[in-house]
Amino acid sequence: MASWLFGLAIFLVHLLGFLSAILALLSSRTSQGAVAWIISLVTFPYLAVPAYWIFGRPRFYGYVSARGERDTVLRRILADYRVRLEPYLADARSPDVRAVERLAMMPLTSGNHAQLLIDGKATFDSIFAGIDAARDYVLVQFFIVRHDALGQQLKERLLRAVRRGVRVYFLFDEIGSRKLAEGYLRELADAGVEVSPFRSSRGFKHRFQLNFRNHRKILVVDGREGWLGGFNVGVEYLGQHPRHGPWRDTHLKLTGPSVLGLQEAFWEDWHWATGEVINLCWEPLVTCDECQNVVIVPSGPADRQETASLLVQQAIHSARERLWVTSPYFVPDQGVQDALRLAAMRGVDVRIMMPEHPDHLLIYISAFSFLPDMVRAGVKVYRYQPGFLHQKVILIDDSAAAVGTVNLDNRSFRLNFEITAFIPDRRFAAEVHLMLERDFADCRRISYEELQRRPLWSKLVSRAAYLTAPIQ
C-alpha cells in the first residue's frame, strides 16, 4: 500500500511538472526562459515545480484581475479626471513621443516643470519641504524604507503632517522593506497615518506571486507636487554606508498636470493593496513660467506588453547622435542588447555608465558575458569610480531625457512595478547632458582588451551567472 501511494505521488508530481511546462511554453515572455523552465520542469519537477510557481510566473495575474475590477469601480473617476486634463494635452507631433504615449497609456501633458535633484541632500531637502507644506494629503511610496536616521526624519515629518490634519498614505514593498521595524509602522498607524504593504501575494489565489515587487518611488503632495527617481529611504542613500561610500543618484521633482500621472499610479497600487478608493484632488494645476511637456510611464508585470523594455528600446531606436544610459544593474534582454549594438554601428554615441563597485555581485558578474560583444560593436562602457552609482537616467540626443526607477535588467523589465518620467524638452535634456558629463569625468572606460584578458574561469562564471538573469 505504501509503495503504491509513493508511486502515485511521484506520478502526480511529474504530471504537475508536465502541465507546468505547458503553461511555461504558452506564457513565458522569452524563449530562453521557456526552454530553461520546460527542461527543468520535465526532468526534475520536485524542485522545479515550486520554483516555477514562485519565480516563473510571467505576469502578475492577481493585479491584472484587480485592474479589471477597477475598470468598473473607478471608471467614472478616471474618466472625469481625463476630461479635466484635456486642456493640458500637448501635441505629440513626433512619432517617437507618440510611441511613448501609447506605451504609457498616459498622455503627453503641457504646463509642467521638471527639476533635477542630484544626490541625497538635495533630494530629501526638497521632499521634506514638500511634506511640511502639505495642506490636504501626502502619498508616500518607497521600495525600501529603513528604520535609521533618515527613516526617522521621514517618520517625524509625516507625524507632524498628520497632527496638522493632513491625510497621509504610506505604501511600502514588504520584500524591499523586510527589515523595517514593526514599531516604526505601528507608530505611524497609531498617529493616524494610513499604512499598508504592497502585498504582492495578497489572498490565497495569489500566494505564489512572491517574485513580483513594487520598485516605485513616488511622493505626491496635494496633487500639486510630485517626486520620483532612484532614491529610497536609508542613510546609505546619503552616502553614509561604510562599504558603498559616496552614493550617486538622481531624483526628479515635478509640478503641473504630470503630477496627476504619478498620483494615478499610486492610487492604483493603493487600491490593489487595500481595496480602498481614496479621495484625491484631480484638478490639473500649472504654476510654471517656462513649462515642459512630460509623459509619466508606469510599467509592471500586469501590463499587456513589456512596457519598460519597449520604452528603453524606443529610446535607443530614436537616437541619432547620442544615447547615454546610467544603470546600477545592467543585464538587459537580447532585444535591448541588439538595439544598443545597432545604434553604435550606425554612428550614435552610445555610452553605458555602471558602478565600479557592485552591491549585487551576481548581476555584476553576469554583465561580463555580453559586454565584449557590445564594446566590440562600438558601445562605450564606463565604470563610475568615486562610490556607488544608483541613478537611472537616459539621455536621447539633445532633445529628450528620462528619469525614473527602471534598471536595465530583467527584474525591472518584467517583474517589478516601475515608474519613469519621459521629458521631450531641449532645455531639460541640456541639464541632463551637463550632469552626465560631470559623471563621465569620474568614470573609467572599459576596453575590449581588458574584457578579453579575463581568465577562462571568470568567463565561465559570468556565463553561468547570466543564465540566472530571468530571476535576478
Tab-separated table of C-alpha atoms in Angstrom:
chain	number	residue	atom	x	y	z
A	1	MET	CA	0.000	0.000	0.000
A	2	ALA	CA	2.801	2.430	0.942
A	3	SER	CA	4.695	1.719	-2.274
A	4	TRP	CA	1.507	2.272	-4.307
A	5	LEU	CA	0.936	5.651	-2.655
A	6	PHE	CA	4.584	6.554	-3.184
A	7	GLY	CA	4.303	5.696	-6.879
A	8	LEU	CA	1.094	7.727	-7.183
A	9	ALA	CA	2.773	10.721	-5.544
A	10	ILE	CA	5.693	10.520	-7.982
A	11	PHE	CA	3.261	10.269	-10.913
A	12	LEU	CA	1.314	13.318	-9.727
A	13	VAL	CA	4.466	15.382	-9.255
A	14	HIS	CA	5.637	14.551	-12.785
A	15	LEU	CA	2.166	15.269	-14.140
A	16	LEU	CA	2.190	18.646	-12.417
A	17	GLY	CA	5.635	19.263	-13.860
A	18	PHE	CA	4.372	18.404	-17.358
A	19	LEU	CA	1.327	20.679	-17.005
A	20	SER	CA	3.515	23.486	-15.635
A	21	ALA	CA	5.847	23.015	-18.611
A	22	ILE	CA	2.892	23.520	-20.961
A	23	LEU	CA	2.000	26.717	-19.106
A	24	ALA	CA	5.623	27.881	-19.367
A	25	LEU	CA	5.587	27.168	-23.108
A	26	LEU	CA	2.410	29.204	-23.579
A	27	SER	CA	3.184	32.133	-21.315
A	28	SER	CA	6.953	32.679	-20.879
A	29	ARG	CA	7.976	36.071	-22.214
A	30	THR	CA	11.358	34.938	-23.576
A	31	SER	CA	12.333	31.831	-25.500
A	32	GLN	CA	15.367	31.322	-23.240
A	33	GLY	CA	13.140	31.379	-20.172
A	34	ALA	CA	10.656	28.972	-21.739
A	35	VAL	CA	13.367	26.456	-22.665
A	36	ALA	CA	15.010	26.624	-19.243
A	37	TRP	CA	11.738	26.148	-17.375
A	38	ILE	CA	10.470	23.338	-19.642
A	39	ILE	CA	13.660	21.297	-19.292
A	40	SER	CA	13.707	21.775	-15.518
A	41	LEU	CA	10.004	21.029	-15.035
A	42	VAL	CA	10.059	17.853	-17.125
A	43	THR	CA	13.367	16.391	-15.910
A	44	PHE	CA	13.336	17.369	-12.238
A	45	PRO	CA	9.885	18.549	-11.178
A	46	TYR	CA	10.455	18.013	-7.442
A	47	LEU	CA	12.323	21.326	-7.113
A	48	ALA	CA	11.360	22.956	-10.410
A	49	VAL	CA	7.582	22.981	-9.830
A	50	PRO	CA	7.621	25.024	-6.596
A	51	ALA	CA	10.379	27.231	-8.043
A	52	TYR	CA	8.311	27.882	-11.176
A	53	TRP	CA	5.172	28.810	-9.253
A	54	ILE	CA	7.153	31.270	-7.134
A	55	PHE	CA	9.661	32.690	-9.626
A	56	GLY	CA	8.441	31.724	-13.075
A	57	ARG	CA	5.050	33.404	-13.324
A	58	PRO	CA	5.230	35.723	-16.353
A	59	ARG	CA	2.529	38.164	-15.278
A	60	PHE	CA	1.069	39.426	-12.028
A	61	TYR	CA	-2.321	37.808	-12.601
A	62	GLY	CA	-3.786	38.994	-9.311
A	63	TYR	CA	-3.096	42.607	-10.208
A	64	VAL	CA	-4.438	42.006	-13.726
A	65	SER	CA	-7.717	40.737	-12.258
A	66	ALA	CA	-7.943	43.623	-9.802
A	67	ARG	CA	-7.279	46.078	-12.611
A	68	GLY	CA	-10.240	44.604	-14.448
A	69	GLU	CA	-12.399	45.140	-11.380
A	70	ARG	CA	-11.154	48.720	-11.136
A	71	ASP	CA	-12.363	49.292	-14.677
A	72	THR	CA	-15.879	49.101	-13.302
A	73	VAL	CA	-15.364	50.524	-9.814
A	74	LEU	CA	-13.199	53.526	-10.707
A	75	ARG	CA	-14.060	54.189	-14.353
A	76	ARG	CA	-16.155	57.261	-13.588
A	77	ILE	CA	-13.424	58.935	-11.525
A	78	LEU	CA	-10.724	58.265	-14.117
A	79	ALA	CA	-12.944	59.396	-16.992
A	80	ASP	CA	-13.717	62.664	-15.195
A	81	TYR	CA	-10.042	63.249	-14.442
A	82	ARG	CA	-9.025	62.656	-18.065
A	83	VAL	CA	-11.675	65.152	-19.258
A	84	ARG	CA	-10.215	67.809	-16.947
A	85	LEU	CA	-6.785	67.015	-18.360
A	86	GLU	CA	-7.776	67.716	-21.982
A	87	PRO	CA	-6.852	71.460	-21.984
A	88	TYR	CA	-3.317	70.457	-20.939
A	89	LEU	CA	-2.707	67.752	-23.542
A	90	ALA	CA	0.348	68.554	-25.660
A	91	ASP	CA	0.530	67.859	-29.376
A	92	ALA	CA	2.853	64.867	-29.721
A	93	ARG	CA	3.952	65.641	-33.269
A	94	SER	CA	6.994	63.390	-33.086
A	95	PRO	CA	6.234	59.718	-33.808
A	96	ASP	CA	8.801	58.830	-31.141
A	97	VAL	CA	6.815	60.713	-28.474
A	98	ARG	CA	3.536	59.226	-29.730
A	99	ALA	CA	5.063	55.776	-29.298
A	100	VAL	CA	5.920	56.609	-25.673
A	101	GLU	CA	2.354	57.837	-25.087
A	102	ARG	CA	0.943	54.564	-26.393
A	103	LEU	CA	3.340	52.531	-24.261
A	104	ALA	CA	2.495	54.550	-21.160
A	105	MET	CA	-1.251	54.614	-21.847
A	106	MET	CA	-0.938	58.136	-20.457
A	107	PRO	CA	-0.867	61.421	-22.376
A	108	LEU	CA	1.877	63.942	-23.013
A	109	THR	CA	0.880	66.919	-20.857
A	110	SER	CA	1.985	70.535	-21.064
A	111	GLY	CA	2.368	73.056	-18.252
A	112	ASN	CA	4.920	71.065	-16.227
A	113	HIS	CA	8.209	71.930	-14.580
A	114	ALA	CA	10.836	69.227	-14.030
A	115	GLN	CA	13.642	69.931	-11.554
A	116	LEU	CA	16.683	67.656	-11.379
A	117	LEU	CA	17.657	66.708	-7.823
A	118	ILE	CA	21.245	65.499	-7.708
A	119	ASP	CA	22.223	63.277	-4.778
A	120	GLY	CA	20.674	62.750	-1.378
A	121	LYS	CA	20.772	66.082	0.396
A	122	ALA	CA	19.091	67.992	-2.447
A	123	THR	CA	16.509	65.237	-2.864
A	124	PHE	CA	15.426	64.862	0.744
A	125	ASP	CA	15.585	68.593	1.455
A	126	SER	CA	13.086	69.012	-1.386
A	127	ILE	CA	10.901	66.081	-0.314
A	128	PHE	CA	10.786	67.158	3.335
A	129	ALA	CA	9.963	70.746	2.363
A	130	GLY	CA	7.101	69.405	0.265
A	131	ILE	CA	5.728	67.327	3.145
A	132	ASP	CA	5.987	70.291	5.506
A	133	ALA	CA	3.959	72.426	3.078
A	134	ALA	CA	1.189	69.827	2.558
A	135	ARG	CA	-2.353	71.003	3.300
A	136	ASP	CA	-4.608	68.110	2.281
A	137	TYR	CA	-2.739	64.848	1.718
A	138	VAL	CA	0.641	63.206	1.198
A	139	LEU	CA	1.111	59.980	-0.786
A	140	VAL	CA	4.326	58.125	0.118
A	141	GLN	CA	5.592	55.054	-1.705
A	142	PHE	CA	9.092	53.575	-1.499
A	143	PHE	CA	10.619	50.186	-2.251
A	144	ILE	CA	12.987	50.392	0.727
A	145	VAL	CA	12.348	52.248	3.971
A	146	ARG	CA	14.858	51.786	6.779
A	147	HIS	CA	14.467	52.434	10.497
A	148	ASP	CA	17.595	54.600	10.600
A	149	ALA	CA	18.315	58.324	10.922
A	150	LEU	CA	16.818	59.186	7.519
A	151	GLY	CA	13.825	56.922	8.101
A	152	GLN	CA	13.270	58.648	11.447
A	153	GLN	CA	13.316	62.055	9.748
A	154	LEU	CA	10.697	60.895	7.249
A	155	LYS	CA	8.551	59.492	10.054
A	156	GLU	CA	8.727	62.723	12.060
A	157	ARG	CA	7.733	64.807	9.040
A	158	LEU	CA	4.755	62.540	8.377
A	159	LEU	CA	3.678	62.609	12.031
A	160	ARG	CA	3.818	66.400	12.010
A	161	ALA	CA	1.710	66.465	8.866
A	162	VAL	CA	-0.930	64.240	10.474
A	163	ARG	CA	-1.039	66.499	13.524
A	164	ARG	CA	-1.792	69.419	11.174
A	165	GLY	CA	-4.788	67.496	9.847
A	166	VAL	CA	-3.110	66.277	6.640
A	167	ARG	CA	-4.088	62.831	5.380
A	168	VAL	CA	-1.034	60.587	4.894
A	169	TYR	CA	-0.976	57.321	2.926
A	170	PHE	CA	2.184	55.237	3.343
A	171	LEU	CA	2.766	52.318	0.939
A	172	PHE	CA	5.887	50.153	1.055
A	173	ASP	CA	7.128	46.947	-0.547
A	174	GLU	CA	7.216	44.246	2.084
A	175	ILE	CA	10.190	42.495	0.430
A	176	GLY	CA	12.308	45.601	-0.128
A	177	SER	CA	11.425	46.873	3.365
A	178	ARG	CA	11.536	43.471	5.075
A	179	LYS	CA	13.912	44.796	7.748
A	180	LEU	CA	11.671	47.729	8.639
A	181	ALA	CA	10.816	47.512	12.335
A	182	GLU	CA	7.209	46.773	13.223
A	183	GLY	CA	7.376	49.541	15.810
A	184	TYR	CA	8.096	52.105	13.080
A	185	LEU	CA	4.925	51.156	11.225
A	186	ARG	CA	2.875	50.920	14.411
A	187	GLU	CA	3.898	54.431	15.479
A	188	LEU	CA	2.766	55.806	12.118
A	189	ALA	CA	-0.519	53.896	12.203
A	190	ASP	CA	-1.284	54.852	15.812
A	191	ALA	CA	-0.845	58.525	14.900
A	192	GLY	CA	-3.368	58.260	12.068
A	193	VAL	CA	-1.183	57.506	9.029
A	194	GLU	CA	-2.803	55.012	6.651
A	195	VAL	CA	-0.115	52.318	6.349
A	196	SER	CA	-0.060	49.329	4.010
A	197	PRO	CA	2.444	46.918	2.480
A	198	PHE	CA	2.044	46.377	-1.267
A	199	ARG	CA	1.003	42.728	-0.665
A	200	SER	CA	2.160	41.135	-3.902
A	201	SER	CA	0.969	37.767	-2.533
A	202	ARG	CA	-2.325	39.072	-1.144
A	203	GLY	CA	-5.041	36.435	-0.844
A	204	PHE	CA	-4.988	32.656	-1.258
A	205	LYS	CA	-5.141	32.774	-5.073
A	206	HIS	CA	-2.066	34.995	-5.309
A	207	ARG	CA	0.076	33.371	-2.634
A	208	PHE	CA	2.733	32.239	-5.148
A	209	GLN	CA	3.339	35.692	-6.604
A	210	LEU	CA	6.312	36.361	-4.331
A	211	ASN	CA	8.727	37.371	-7.074
A	212	PHE	CA	6.810	40.490	-8.107
A	213	ARG	CA	7.882	43.658	-6.338
A	214	ASN	CA	6.834	47.277	-6.297
A	215	HIS	CA	10.046	49.167	-7.028
A	216	ARG	CA	8.361	52.566	-7.475
A	217	LYS	CA	9.467	55.600	-5.501
A	218	ILE	CA	6.645	58.127	-5.565
A	219	LEU	CA	5.759	61.019	-3.309
A	220	VAL	CA	2.830	63.339	-4.100
A	221	VAL	CA	1.667	66.380	-2.126
A	222	ASP	CA	-1.892	67.634	-2.651
A	223	GLY	CA	-1.847	66.624	-6.325
A	224	ARG	CA	0.348	69.715	-6.927
A	225	GLU	CA	3.924	68.449	-6.482
A	226	GLY	CA	5.441	65.045	-7.099
A	227	TRP	CA	8.788	63.298	-6.773
A	228	LEU	CA	10.204	60.163	-8.405
A	229	GLY	CA	13.618	58.709	-9.155
A	230	GLY	CA	16.282	56.455	-7.722
A	231	PHE	CA	16.203	57.281	-4.011
A	232	ASN	CA	14.845	55.028	-1.299
A	233	VAL	CA	14.855	55.915	2.387
A	234	GLY	CA	18.060	54.918	4.155
A	235	VAL	CA	21.282	56.598	5.247
A	236	GLU	CA	23.249	54.748	2.538
A	237	TYR	CA	21.419	56.959	0.026
A	238	LEU	CA	23.079	59.916	1.741
A	239	GLY	CA	26.484	58.289	1.313
A	240	GLN	CA	26.678	57.122	4.919
A	241	HIS	CA	27.435	53.450	4.275
A	242	PRO	CA	30.938	52.197	5.144
A	243	ARG	CA	31.080	49.751	2.194
A	244	HIS	CA	29.438	51.784	-0.587
A	245	GLY	CA	30.863	55.186	0.317
A	246	PRO	CA	29.556	58.191	-1.657
A	247	TRP	CA	26.177	57.455	-3.255
A	248	ARG	CA	25.472	58.927	-6.709
A	249	ASP	CA	21.775	59.117	-7.519
A	250	THR	CA	19.228	61.310	-9.296
A	251	HIS	CA	15.664	62.203	-8.406
A	252	LEU	CA	13.118	64.484	-10.042
A	253	LYS	CA	10.616	66.999	-8.702
A	254	LEU	CA	7.582	67.657	-10.895
A	255	THR	CA	4.892	70.301	-10.781
A	256	GLY	CA	1.994	70.597	-13.182
A	257	PRO	CA	-0.526	68.156	-14.699
A	258	SER	CA	2.057	65.336	-14.923
A	259	VAL	CA	1.877	65.029	-11.112
A	260	LEU	CA	-1.576	63.508	-11.586
A	261	GLY	CA	0.058	60.698	-13.563
A	262	LEU	CA	2.225	59.880	-10.545
A	263	GLN	CA	-0.878	60.110	-8.377
A	264	GLU	CA	-2.803	57.733	-10.632
A	265	ALA	CA	-0.037	55.114	-10.369
A	266	PHE	CA	-0.040	55.367	-6.568
A	267	TRP	CA	-3.854	55.337	-6.493
A	268	GLU	CA	-3.968	52.102	-8.469
A	269	ASP	CA	-1.317	50.441	-6.276
A	270	TRP	CA	-3.107	51.538	-3.102
A	271	HIS	CA	-6.386	50.100	-4.349
A	272	TRP	CA	-4.677	46.764	-5.073
A	273	ALA	CA	-3.068	46.672	-1.615
A	274	THR	CA	-6.081	47.759	0.447
A	275	GLY	CA	-9.204	47.620	-1.727
A	276	GLU	CA	-9.853	51.271	-0.816
A	277	VAL	CA	-10.724	54.125	-3.181
A	278	ILE	CA	-9.131	57.189	-1.638
A	279	ASN	CA	-10.489	60.669	-2.314
A	280	LEU	CA	-7.836	62.805	-4.035
A	281	CYS	CA	-7.661	66.082	-5.945
A	282	TRP	CA	-7.690	65.518	-9.709
A	283	GLU	CA	-7.667	69.159	-10.816
A	284	PRO	CA	-4.619	69.938	-13.025
A	285	LEU	CA	-2.615	72.948	-11.882
A	286	VAL	CA	0.001	74.948	-13.815
A	287	THR	CA	2.444	77.092	-11.810
A	288	CYS	CA	5.482	77.332	-14.136
A	289	ASP	CA	6.566	80.180	-16.399
A	290	GLU	CA	8.849	78.168	-18.685
A	291	CYS	CA	6.932	74.916	-18.921
A	292	GLN	CA	7.830	71.482	-20.241
A	293	ASN	CA	5.959	68.553	-21.732
A	294	VAL	CA	6.056	65.302	-19.744
A	295	VAL	CA	4.780	61.741	-20.147
A	296	ILE	CA	4.555	59.617	-16.998
A	297	VAL	CA	5.264	55.979	-17.869
A	298	PRO	CA	4.143	53.413	-15.270
A	299	SER	CA	5.262	49.874	-16.061
A	300	GLY	CA	4.969	46.478	-14.447
A	301	PRO	CA	4.128	42.783	-14.666
A	302	ALA	CA	0.398	43.465	-15.027
A	303	ASP	CA	0.903	45.266	-18.364
A	304	ARG	CA	-0.228	43.626	-21.582
A	305	GLN	CA	3.202	44.260	-23.073
A	306	GLU	CA	6.705	44.702	-21.707
A	307	THR	CA	6.405	48.443	-21.219
A	308	ALA	CA	9.789	49.126	-19.579
A	309	SER	CA	11.825	47.118	-22.078
A	310	LEU	CA	9.956	48.650	-25.029
A	311	LEU	CA	10.449	52.145	-23.596
A	312	VAL	CA	14.219	51.598	-23.473
A	313	GLN	CA	14.240	50.120	-26.983
A	314	GLN	CA	12.226	53.070	-28.287
A	315	ALA	CA	14.757	55.477	-26.759
A	316	ILE	CA	17.617	53.582	-28.425
A	317	HIS	CA	15.974	53.437	-31.847
A	318	SER	CA	15.061	57.144	-31.770
A	319	ALA	CA	18.622	58.314	-31.010
A	320	ARG	CA	20.515	59.845	-33.938
A	321	GLU	CA	23.574	61.427	-32.315
A	322	ARG	CA	23.761	60.481	-28.648
A	323	LEU	CA	22.377	57.870	-26.275
A	324	TRP	CA	23.719	57.970	-22.732
A	325	VAL	CA	22.378	55.479	-20.195
A	326	THR	CA	23.117	55.084	-16.490
A	327	SER	CA	22.033	51.998	-14.571
A	328	PRO	CA	23.401	50.294	-11.449
A	329	TYR	CA	22.179	46.912	-12.700
A	330	PHE	CA	22.934	46.288	-16.359
A	331	VAL	CA	21.762	42.887	-17.601
A	332	PRO	CA	19.386	43.877	-20.433
A	333	ASP	CA	17.457	41.383	-22.525
A	334	GLN	CA	18.601	40.409	-26.005
A	335	GLY	CA	16.375	42.971	-27.719
A	336	VAL	CA	17.967	45.854	-25.810
A	337	GLN	CA	21.480	44.473	-26.320
A	338	ASP	CA	20.919	44.215	-30.072
A	339	ALA	CA	19.418	47.709	-30.244
A	340	LEU	CA	22.404	49.198	-28.401
A	341	ARG	CA	24.877	47.486	-30.736
A	342	LEU	CA	22.988	48.622	-33.845
A	343	ALA	CA	22.812	52.198	-32.570
A	344	ALA	CA	26.590	52.229	-32.080
A	345	MET	CA	27.104	50.730	-35.548
A	346	ARG	CA	25.091	53.498	-37.192
A	347	GLY	CA	27.291	56.109	-35.525
A	348	VAL	CA	25.356	57.036	-32.389
A	349	ASP	CA	27.499	57.930	-29.370
A	350	VAL	CA	26.249	55.098	-27.140
A	351	ARG	CA	27.544	55.232	-23.576
A	352	ILE	CA	26.641	52.989	-20.656
A	353	MET	CA	27.561	54.064	-17.130
A	354	MET	CA	27.657	51.438	-14.381
A	355	PRO	CA	29.172	51.231	-10.898
A	356	GLU	CA	32.732	50.039	-10.468
A	357	HIS	CA	31.893	48.578	-7.065
A	358	PRO	CA	28.673	46.499	-7.105
A	359	ASP	CA	26.161	45.852	-4.364
A	360	HIS	CA	24.732	42.760	-6.131
A	361	LEU	CA	27.629	40.521	-7.154
A	362	LEU	CA	25.633	38.113	-9.349
A	363	ILE	CA	24.271	40.917	-11.549
A	364	TYR	CA	27.729	42.480	-11.777
A	365	ILE	CA	29.301	39.199	-12.899
A	366	SER	CA	26.511	38.485	-15.412
A	367	ALA	CA	27.311	41.606	-17.430
A	368	PHE	CA	30.749	40.273	-18.407
A	369	SER	CA	29.084	37.574	-20.519
A	370	PHE	CA	27.850	40.060	-23.153
A	371	LEU	CA	29.930	43.216	-22.633
A	372	PRO	CA	32.731	42.104	-25.027
A	373	ASP	CA	30.301	41.905	-27.956
A	374	MET	CA	28.838	45.298	-27.087
A	375	VAL	CA	32.214	47.006	-26.760
A	376	ARG	CA	33.424	45.429	-29.997
A	377	ALA	CA	30.344	46.870	-31.753
A	378	GLY	CA	31.249	50.378	-30.568
A	379	VAL	CA	29.252	50.725	-27.343
A	380	LYS	CA	31.304	52.675	-24.791
A	381	VAL	CA	31.118	51.233	-21.288
A	382	TYR	CA	32.157	53.281	-18.268
A	383	ARG	CA	32.627	52.370	-14.603
A	384	TYR	CA	31.830	55.059	-12.019
A	385	GLN	CA	34.743	55.441	-9.571
A	386	PRO	CA	34.002	57.678	-6.527
A	387	GLY	CA	31.352	55.434	-4.920
A	388	PHE	CA	28.172	53.564	-5.767
A	389	LEU	CA	26.180	54.647	-8.827
A	390	HIS	CA	22.411	54.132	-8.466
A	391	GLN	CA	20.802	56.657	-10.836
A	392	LYS	CA	18.504	55.516	-13.663
A	393	VAL	CA	18.752	58.149	-16.408
A	394	ILE	CA	18.584	58.109	-20.225
A	395	LEU	CA	19.629	61.000	-22.480
A	396	ILE	CA	18.488	60.948	-26.106
A	397	ASP	CA	20.368	63.337	-28.429
A	398	ASP	CA	19.815	66.949	-27.326
A	399	SER	CA	16.059	66.591	-27.343
A	400	ALA	CA	14.787	64.302	-24.580
A	401	ALA	CA	15.657	62.584	-21.319
A	402	ALA	CA	14.073	60.095	-18.944
A	403	VAL	CA	14.461	59.792	-15.175
A	404	GLY	CA	12.828	57.100	-13.079
A	405	THR	CA	13.190	53.787	-11.281
A	406	VAL	CA	13.874	51.391	-14.179
A	407	ASN	CA	17.147	49.475	-14.175
A	408	LEU	CA	18.326	47.784	-17.366
A	409	ASP	CA	17.714	44.244	-16.174
A	410	ASN	CA	15.059	41.566	-16.366
A	411	ARG	CA	13.619	42.396	-12.959
A	412	SER	CA	12.804	45.978	-13.932
A	413	PHE	CA	11.658	44.922	-17.401
A	414	ARG	CA	9.347	42.102	-16.335
A	415	LEU	CA	8.982	41.581	-12.575
A	416	ASN	CA	8.885	44.996	-10.900
A	417	PHE	CA	6.362	47.793	-10.894
A	418	GLU	CA	8.343	50.851	-12.020
A	419	ILE	CA	7.724	54.468	-12.996
A	420	THR	CA	9.533	56.831	-15.357
A	421	ALA	CA	9.164	60.477	-16.391
A	422	PHE	CA	9.899	60.937	-20.098
A	423	ILE	CA	10.591	64.595	-20.906
A	424	PRO	CA	10.962	65.598	-24.585
A	425	ASP	CA	12.378	69.050	-23.855
A	426	ARG	CA	15.673	70.506	-25.107
A	427	ARG	CA	16.322	72.655	-22.020
A	428	PHE	CA	15.826	69.715	-19.697
A	429	ALA	CA	17.965	67.487	-21.943
A	430	ALA	CA	20.737	70.115	-21.756
A	431	GLU	CA	20.632	69.976	-17.937
A	432	VAL	CA	20.861	66.178	-18.008
A	433	HIS	CA	23.712	66.401	-20.527
A	434	LEU	CA	25.764	68.629	-18.200
A	435	MET	CA	25.004	66.397	-15.212
A	436	LEU	CA	26.118	63.240	-17.015
A	437	GLU	CA	29.230	64.902	-18.453
A	438	ARG	CA	30.365	65.523	-14.871
A	439	ASP	CA	29.638	61.904	-14.005
A	440	PHE	CA	31.545	60.550	-17.007
A	441	ALA	CA	34.533	62.602	-15.875
A	442	ASP	CA	34.509	60.446	-12.725
A	443	CYS	CA	34.460	57.181	-14.678
A	444	ARG	CA	36.989	54.929	-16.346
A	445	ARG	CA	36.229	53.444	-19.744
A	446	ILE	CA	36.445	49.673	-20.157
A	447	SER	CA	38.408	48.426	-23.176
A	448	TYR	CA	37.768	45.322	-25.248
A	449	GLU	CA	41.278	44.106	-24.389
A	450	GLU	CA	40.528	44.346	-20.667
A	451	LEU	CA	37.422	42.212	-21.090
A	452	GLN	CA	39.265	39.638	-23.201
A	453	ARG	CA	42.124	39.317	-20.705
A	454	ARG	CA	39.859	37.762	-18.111
A	455	PRO	CA	40.818	34.168	-17.257
A	456	LEU	CA	38.743	31.264	-18.551
A	457	TRP	CA	37.237	30.524	-15.133
A	458	SER	CA	35.946	34.106	-14.918
A	459	LYS	CA	34.328	33.826	-18.361
A	460	LEU	CA	32.659	30.555	-17.381
A	461	VAL	CA	31.349	32.030	-14.131
A	462	SER	CA	29.917	35.068	-15.922
A	463	ARG	CA	28.136	32.882	-18.487
A	464	ALA	CA	26.685	30.715	-15.709
A	465	ALA	CA	25.557	33.812	-13.781
A	466	TYR	CA	23.920	35.213	-16.918
A	467	LEU	CA	21.702	32.101	-17.099
A	468	THR	CA	20.057	33.237	-13.862
A	469	ALA	CA	19.194	36.662	-15.315
A	470	PRO	CA	15.437	35.895	-15.661
A	471	ILE	CA	15.050	35.766	-11.863
A	472	GLN	CA	17.785	38.196	-10.716
